[in-house]
Coordinates of C-alpha atoms in Angstrom, one line a residue:
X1 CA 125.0 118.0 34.8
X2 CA 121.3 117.5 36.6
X3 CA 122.5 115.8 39.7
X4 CA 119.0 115.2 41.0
X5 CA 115.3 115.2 40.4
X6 CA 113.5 115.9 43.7
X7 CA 110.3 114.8 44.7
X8 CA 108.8 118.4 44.3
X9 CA 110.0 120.4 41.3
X10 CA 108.7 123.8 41.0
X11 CA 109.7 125.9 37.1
X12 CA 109.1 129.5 37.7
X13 CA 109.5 132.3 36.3
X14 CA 109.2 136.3 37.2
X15 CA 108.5 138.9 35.2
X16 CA 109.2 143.0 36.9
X17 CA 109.0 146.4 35.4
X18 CA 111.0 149.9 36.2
X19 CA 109.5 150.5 39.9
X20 CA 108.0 154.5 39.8
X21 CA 108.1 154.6 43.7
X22 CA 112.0 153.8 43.5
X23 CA 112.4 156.2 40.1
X24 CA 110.7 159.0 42.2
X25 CA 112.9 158.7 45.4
X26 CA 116.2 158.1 43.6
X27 CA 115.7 161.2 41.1
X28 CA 113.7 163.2 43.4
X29 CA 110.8 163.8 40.9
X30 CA 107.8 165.5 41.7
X31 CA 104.9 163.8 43.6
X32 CA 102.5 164.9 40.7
X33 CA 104.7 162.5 38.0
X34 CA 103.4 159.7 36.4
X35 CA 104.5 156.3 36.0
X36 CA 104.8 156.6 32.7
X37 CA 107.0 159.8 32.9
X38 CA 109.0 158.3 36.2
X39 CA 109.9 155.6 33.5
X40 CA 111.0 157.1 30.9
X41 CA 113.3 159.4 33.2
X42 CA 114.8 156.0 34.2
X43 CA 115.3 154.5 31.4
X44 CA 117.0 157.6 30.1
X45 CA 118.7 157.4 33.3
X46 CA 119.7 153.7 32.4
X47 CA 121.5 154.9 29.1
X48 CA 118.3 154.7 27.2
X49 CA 119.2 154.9 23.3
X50 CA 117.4 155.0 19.8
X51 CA 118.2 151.4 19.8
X52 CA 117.7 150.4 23.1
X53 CA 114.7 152.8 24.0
X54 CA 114.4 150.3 27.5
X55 CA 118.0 149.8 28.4
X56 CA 118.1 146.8 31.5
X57 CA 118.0 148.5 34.9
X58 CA 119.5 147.6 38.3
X59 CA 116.9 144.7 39.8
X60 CA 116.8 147.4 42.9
X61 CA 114.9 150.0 40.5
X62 CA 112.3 147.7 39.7
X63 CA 109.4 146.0 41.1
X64 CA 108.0 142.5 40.6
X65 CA 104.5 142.1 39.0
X66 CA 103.9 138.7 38.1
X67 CA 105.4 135.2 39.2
X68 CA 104.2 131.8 37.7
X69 CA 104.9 128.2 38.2
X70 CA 104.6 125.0 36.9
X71 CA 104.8 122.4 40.3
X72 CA 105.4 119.1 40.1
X73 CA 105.3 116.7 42.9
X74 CA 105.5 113.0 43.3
X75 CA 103.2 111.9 45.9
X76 CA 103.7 108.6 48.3
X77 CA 102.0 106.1 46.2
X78 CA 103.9 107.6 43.7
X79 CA 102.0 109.3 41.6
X80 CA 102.7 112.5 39.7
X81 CA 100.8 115.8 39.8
X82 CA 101.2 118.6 37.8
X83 CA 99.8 122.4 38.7
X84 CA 100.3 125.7 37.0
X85 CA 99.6 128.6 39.6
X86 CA 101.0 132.6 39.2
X87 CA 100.2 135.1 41.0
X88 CA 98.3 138.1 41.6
X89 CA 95.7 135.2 41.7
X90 CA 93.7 138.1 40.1
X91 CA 95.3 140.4 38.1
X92 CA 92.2 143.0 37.7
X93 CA 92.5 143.3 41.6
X94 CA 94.5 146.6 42.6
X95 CA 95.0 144.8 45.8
X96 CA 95.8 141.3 44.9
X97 CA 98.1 143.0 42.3
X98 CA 100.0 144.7 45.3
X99 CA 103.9 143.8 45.1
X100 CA 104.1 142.3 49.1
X101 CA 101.0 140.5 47.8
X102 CA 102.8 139.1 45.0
X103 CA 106.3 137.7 46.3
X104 CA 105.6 137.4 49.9
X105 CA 103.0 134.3 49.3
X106 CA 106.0 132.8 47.0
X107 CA 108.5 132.8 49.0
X108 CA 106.5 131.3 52.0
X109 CA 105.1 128.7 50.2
X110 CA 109.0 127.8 49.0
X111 CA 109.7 128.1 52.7
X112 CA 106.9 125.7 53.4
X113 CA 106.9 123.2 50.8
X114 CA 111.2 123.1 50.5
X115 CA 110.8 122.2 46.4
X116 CA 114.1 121.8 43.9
X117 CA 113.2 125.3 42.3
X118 CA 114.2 125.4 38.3
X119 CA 114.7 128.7 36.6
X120 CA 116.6 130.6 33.6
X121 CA 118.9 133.3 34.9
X122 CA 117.4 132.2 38.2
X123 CA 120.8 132.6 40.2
X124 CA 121.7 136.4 38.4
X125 CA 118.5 137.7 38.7
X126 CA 115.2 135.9 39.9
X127 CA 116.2 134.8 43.5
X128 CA 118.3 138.5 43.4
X129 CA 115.2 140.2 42.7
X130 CA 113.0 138.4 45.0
X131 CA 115.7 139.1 47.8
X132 CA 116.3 142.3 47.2
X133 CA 112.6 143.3 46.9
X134 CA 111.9 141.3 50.0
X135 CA 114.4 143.8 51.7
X136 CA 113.0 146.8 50.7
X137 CA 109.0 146.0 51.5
X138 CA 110.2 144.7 55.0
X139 CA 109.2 141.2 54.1
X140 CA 110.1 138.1 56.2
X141 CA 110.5 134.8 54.6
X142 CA 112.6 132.4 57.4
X143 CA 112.4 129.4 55.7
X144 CA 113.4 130.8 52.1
X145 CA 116.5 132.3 54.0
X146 CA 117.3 129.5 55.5
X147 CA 121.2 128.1 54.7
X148 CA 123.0 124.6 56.3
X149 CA 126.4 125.4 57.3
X150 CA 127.3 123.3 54.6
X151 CA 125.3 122.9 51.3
X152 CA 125.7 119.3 51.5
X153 CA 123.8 119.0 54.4
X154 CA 120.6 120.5 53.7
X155 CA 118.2 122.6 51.3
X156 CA 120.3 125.7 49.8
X157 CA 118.7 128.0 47.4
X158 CA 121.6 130.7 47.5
X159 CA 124.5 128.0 46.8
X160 CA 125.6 128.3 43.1
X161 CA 125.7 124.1 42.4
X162 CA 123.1 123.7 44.8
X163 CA 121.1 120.8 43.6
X164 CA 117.9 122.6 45.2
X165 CA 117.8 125.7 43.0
X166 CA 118.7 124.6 39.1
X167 CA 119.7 127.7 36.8
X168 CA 119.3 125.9 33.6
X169 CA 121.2 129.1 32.1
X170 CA 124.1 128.6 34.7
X171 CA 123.8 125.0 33.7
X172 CA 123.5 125.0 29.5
X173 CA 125.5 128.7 28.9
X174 CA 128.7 129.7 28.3
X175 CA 130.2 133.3 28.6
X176 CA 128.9 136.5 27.0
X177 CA 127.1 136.7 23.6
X178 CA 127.7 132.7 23.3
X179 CA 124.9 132.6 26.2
X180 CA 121.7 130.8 24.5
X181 CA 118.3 132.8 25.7
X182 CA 115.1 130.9 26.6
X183 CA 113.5 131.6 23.5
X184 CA 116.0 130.0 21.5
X185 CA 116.6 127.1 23.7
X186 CA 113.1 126.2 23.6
X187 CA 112.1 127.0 19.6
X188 CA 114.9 124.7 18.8
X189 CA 114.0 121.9 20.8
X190 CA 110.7 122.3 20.1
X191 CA 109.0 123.9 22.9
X192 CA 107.1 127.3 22.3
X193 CA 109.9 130.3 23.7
X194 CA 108.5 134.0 23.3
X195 CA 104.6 134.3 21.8
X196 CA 103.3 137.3 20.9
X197 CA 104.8 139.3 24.1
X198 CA 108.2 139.2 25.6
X199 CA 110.0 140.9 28.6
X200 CA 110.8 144.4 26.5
X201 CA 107.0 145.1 26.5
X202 CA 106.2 144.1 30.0
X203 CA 106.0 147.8 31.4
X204 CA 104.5 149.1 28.2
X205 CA 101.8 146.4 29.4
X206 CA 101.2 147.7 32.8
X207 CA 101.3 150.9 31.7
X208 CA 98.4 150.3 29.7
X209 CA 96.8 148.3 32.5
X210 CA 96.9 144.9 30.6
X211 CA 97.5 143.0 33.7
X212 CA 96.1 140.0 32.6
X213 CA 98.6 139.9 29.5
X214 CA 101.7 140.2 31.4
X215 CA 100.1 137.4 33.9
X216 CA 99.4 135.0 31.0
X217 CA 102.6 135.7 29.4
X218 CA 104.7 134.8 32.8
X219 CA 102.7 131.2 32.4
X220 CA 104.2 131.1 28.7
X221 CA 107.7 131.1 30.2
X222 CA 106.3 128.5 33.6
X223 CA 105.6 126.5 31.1
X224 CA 108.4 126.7 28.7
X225 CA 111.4 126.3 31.8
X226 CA 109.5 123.5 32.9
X227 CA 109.6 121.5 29.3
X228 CA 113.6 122.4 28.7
X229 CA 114.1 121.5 32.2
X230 CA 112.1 118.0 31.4
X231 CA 114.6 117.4 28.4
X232 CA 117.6 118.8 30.3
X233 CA 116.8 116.1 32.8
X234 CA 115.9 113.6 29.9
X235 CA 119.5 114.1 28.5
X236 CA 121.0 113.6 32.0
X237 CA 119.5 110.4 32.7
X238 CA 117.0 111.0 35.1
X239 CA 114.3 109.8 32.5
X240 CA 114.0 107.3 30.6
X241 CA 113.1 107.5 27.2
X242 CA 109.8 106.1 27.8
X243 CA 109.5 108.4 31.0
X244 CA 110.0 111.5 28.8
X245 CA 107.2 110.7 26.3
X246 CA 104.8 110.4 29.9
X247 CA 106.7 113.5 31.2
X248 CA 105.3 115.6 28.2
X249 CA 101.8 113.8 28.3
X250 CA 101.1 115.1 31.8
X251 CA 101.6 118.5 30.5
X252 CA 99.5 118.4 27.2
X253 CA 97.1 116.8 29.9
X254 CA 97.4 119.8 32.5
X255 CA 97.0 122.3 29.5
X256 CA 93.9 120.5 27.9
X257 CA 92.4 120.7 31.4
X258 CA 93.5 124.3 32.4
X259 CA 92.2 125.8 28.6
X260 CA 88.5 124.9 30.1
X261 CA 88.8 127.4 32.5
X262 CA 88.0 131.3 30.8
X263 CA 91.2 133.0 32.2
X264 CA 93.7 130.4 30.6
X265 CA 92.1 129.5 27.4
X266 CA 95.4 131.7 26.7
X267 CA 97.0 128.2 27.0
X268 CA 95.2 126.9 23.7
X269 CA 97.3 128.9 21.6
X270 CA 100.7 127.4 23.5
X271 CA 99.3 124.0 22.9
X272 CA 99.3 125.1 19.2
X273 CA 102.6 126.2 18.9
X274 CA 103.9 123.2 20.8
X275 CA 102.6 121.0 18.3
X276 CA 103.5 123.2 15.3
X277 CA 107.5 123.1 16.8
X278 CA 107.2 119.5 17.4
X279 CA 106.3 118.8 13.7
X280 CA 108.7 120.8 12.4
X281 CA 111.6 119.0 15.0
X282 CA 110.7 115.9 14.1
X283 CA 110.5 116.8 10.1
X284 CA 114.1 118.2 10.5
X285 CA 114.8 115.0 12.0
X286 CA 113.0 112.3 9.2
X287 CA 116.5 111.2 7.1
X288 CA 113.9 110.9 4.2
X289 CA 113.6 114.7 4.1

């Protein structure tokens, strides 16, 4: 399974809406359209339904507005550090929220820093978005792009296998309707999966200018890839069972630290659920129950 657990391990995740730039060109709508309307055209576009009011869309017809990470890197002396960062840095900041602003940091810090990148769907859709959106703002990201002639001999991102980009769906799915989503990967292993938003309502969000939300949600998700990925690499030996109980503390410890600041006090609720799941796991799991 997990061949490897690199010295820097970034968990991310991205969330992206319907683009109304791309909904306006491709349909040739008026200038004077809103977002909202360019949307809906789209989704009805899409196949839109009673039942599927939001059908999924071609990644190329949408935009990215929000990407979060949970980083973890073992220093020289061997400590371990944990972060959580997503970006726009500030999400009430028309600028910051800007989507060249938002993935063109990313990828140049991935370019930089070279980490084992950890995802769900990351290989069907994540690094496709990021590419493809890349292309169409004219970005440049060199050391993202970058491929060894072989994938054995160096850092591959685009490789399917690749031990340096880790598609935990790819890894833990099967085919079709027997693919397992995030959320119930997670709830079942006792890590919090979808709270109180999920991926349907991120446009309705933006729409509405909730920014924030969608920002905090994307951190939800960080933080829930990184904790399967933990126990994924638990299960495949890279942890011990001891290591895995330290693993977790170093995130309860990251969350307790980030809730103090005001703009991720969102994080005090996750902390809840977490604990709630991992009651109920471990009730499941008492043979005197």
């Amino acid at each position: 399974m997990l061949k490897a657990v690199k010295d820097r391990v970034w968990a991310f995740d991205l969330e992206w809406i319907p683009d109304p730039l791309a909904g306006q060109i491709l349909y040739d709508l008026p200038e004077t359209s809103s977002a909202r309307e360019t949307m809906q055209r789209m989704w009805q576009e899409g196949g839109a339904s009673e039942e599927d009011p939001t059908p999924f869309l071609k990644l190329i017809r949408c935009r990215i507005v929000s990407i979060a990470a949970l980083t973890r890197q073992v220093r020289k002396d061997g400590e371990v550090v944990l972060n959580l960062t997503s970006l726009p840095h500030d999400p009430d900041d028309a600028k910051s929220r800007r989507e060249a602003e938002v993935i063109g940091p990313f990828m140049d810090a991935i370019g930089e820093q070279r980490p084992q990148l950890v995802g769900y769907n990351s290989l069907g859709s994540d690094l496709k978005i990021l590419v493809q959106r890349g292309v169409v703002l004219g970005l440049r990201a060199p050391g993202f792009c970058e491929r060894p002639n072989k994938p054995w001999e160096g850092i591959d991102y685009f490789a399917r296998g690749s031990d340096w980009n880790i598609d935990l769906q790819d890894m833990l799915g099967g085919f079709g309707k027997s693919v397992p989503s995030l959320h119930e990967f997670a709830v079942q292993s006792g890590i919090p999966g979808k709270m109180e938003v999920d991926g349907n309502q991120v446009a309705a969000l933006w729409l509405d200018g909730d920014h924030r939300k969608i920002v905090q949600y994307n951190e939800f998700d960080a933080v829930t890839t990184y904790l399967v990925w933990l126990r994924v690499a638990h299960f495949s030996g890279h942890f011990s069972d001891h290591q895995y109980e330290d693993e977790q503390k170093r995130v309860r410890d990251l969350l307790n630290e980030e809730c103090k600041r005001p703009e991720r006090a969102h994080l005090m609720a996750y902390q809840e659920e977490w604990e709630r799941l991992q009651n109920l796991v471990l009730a499941r799991q008492d043979p005197t129950g």
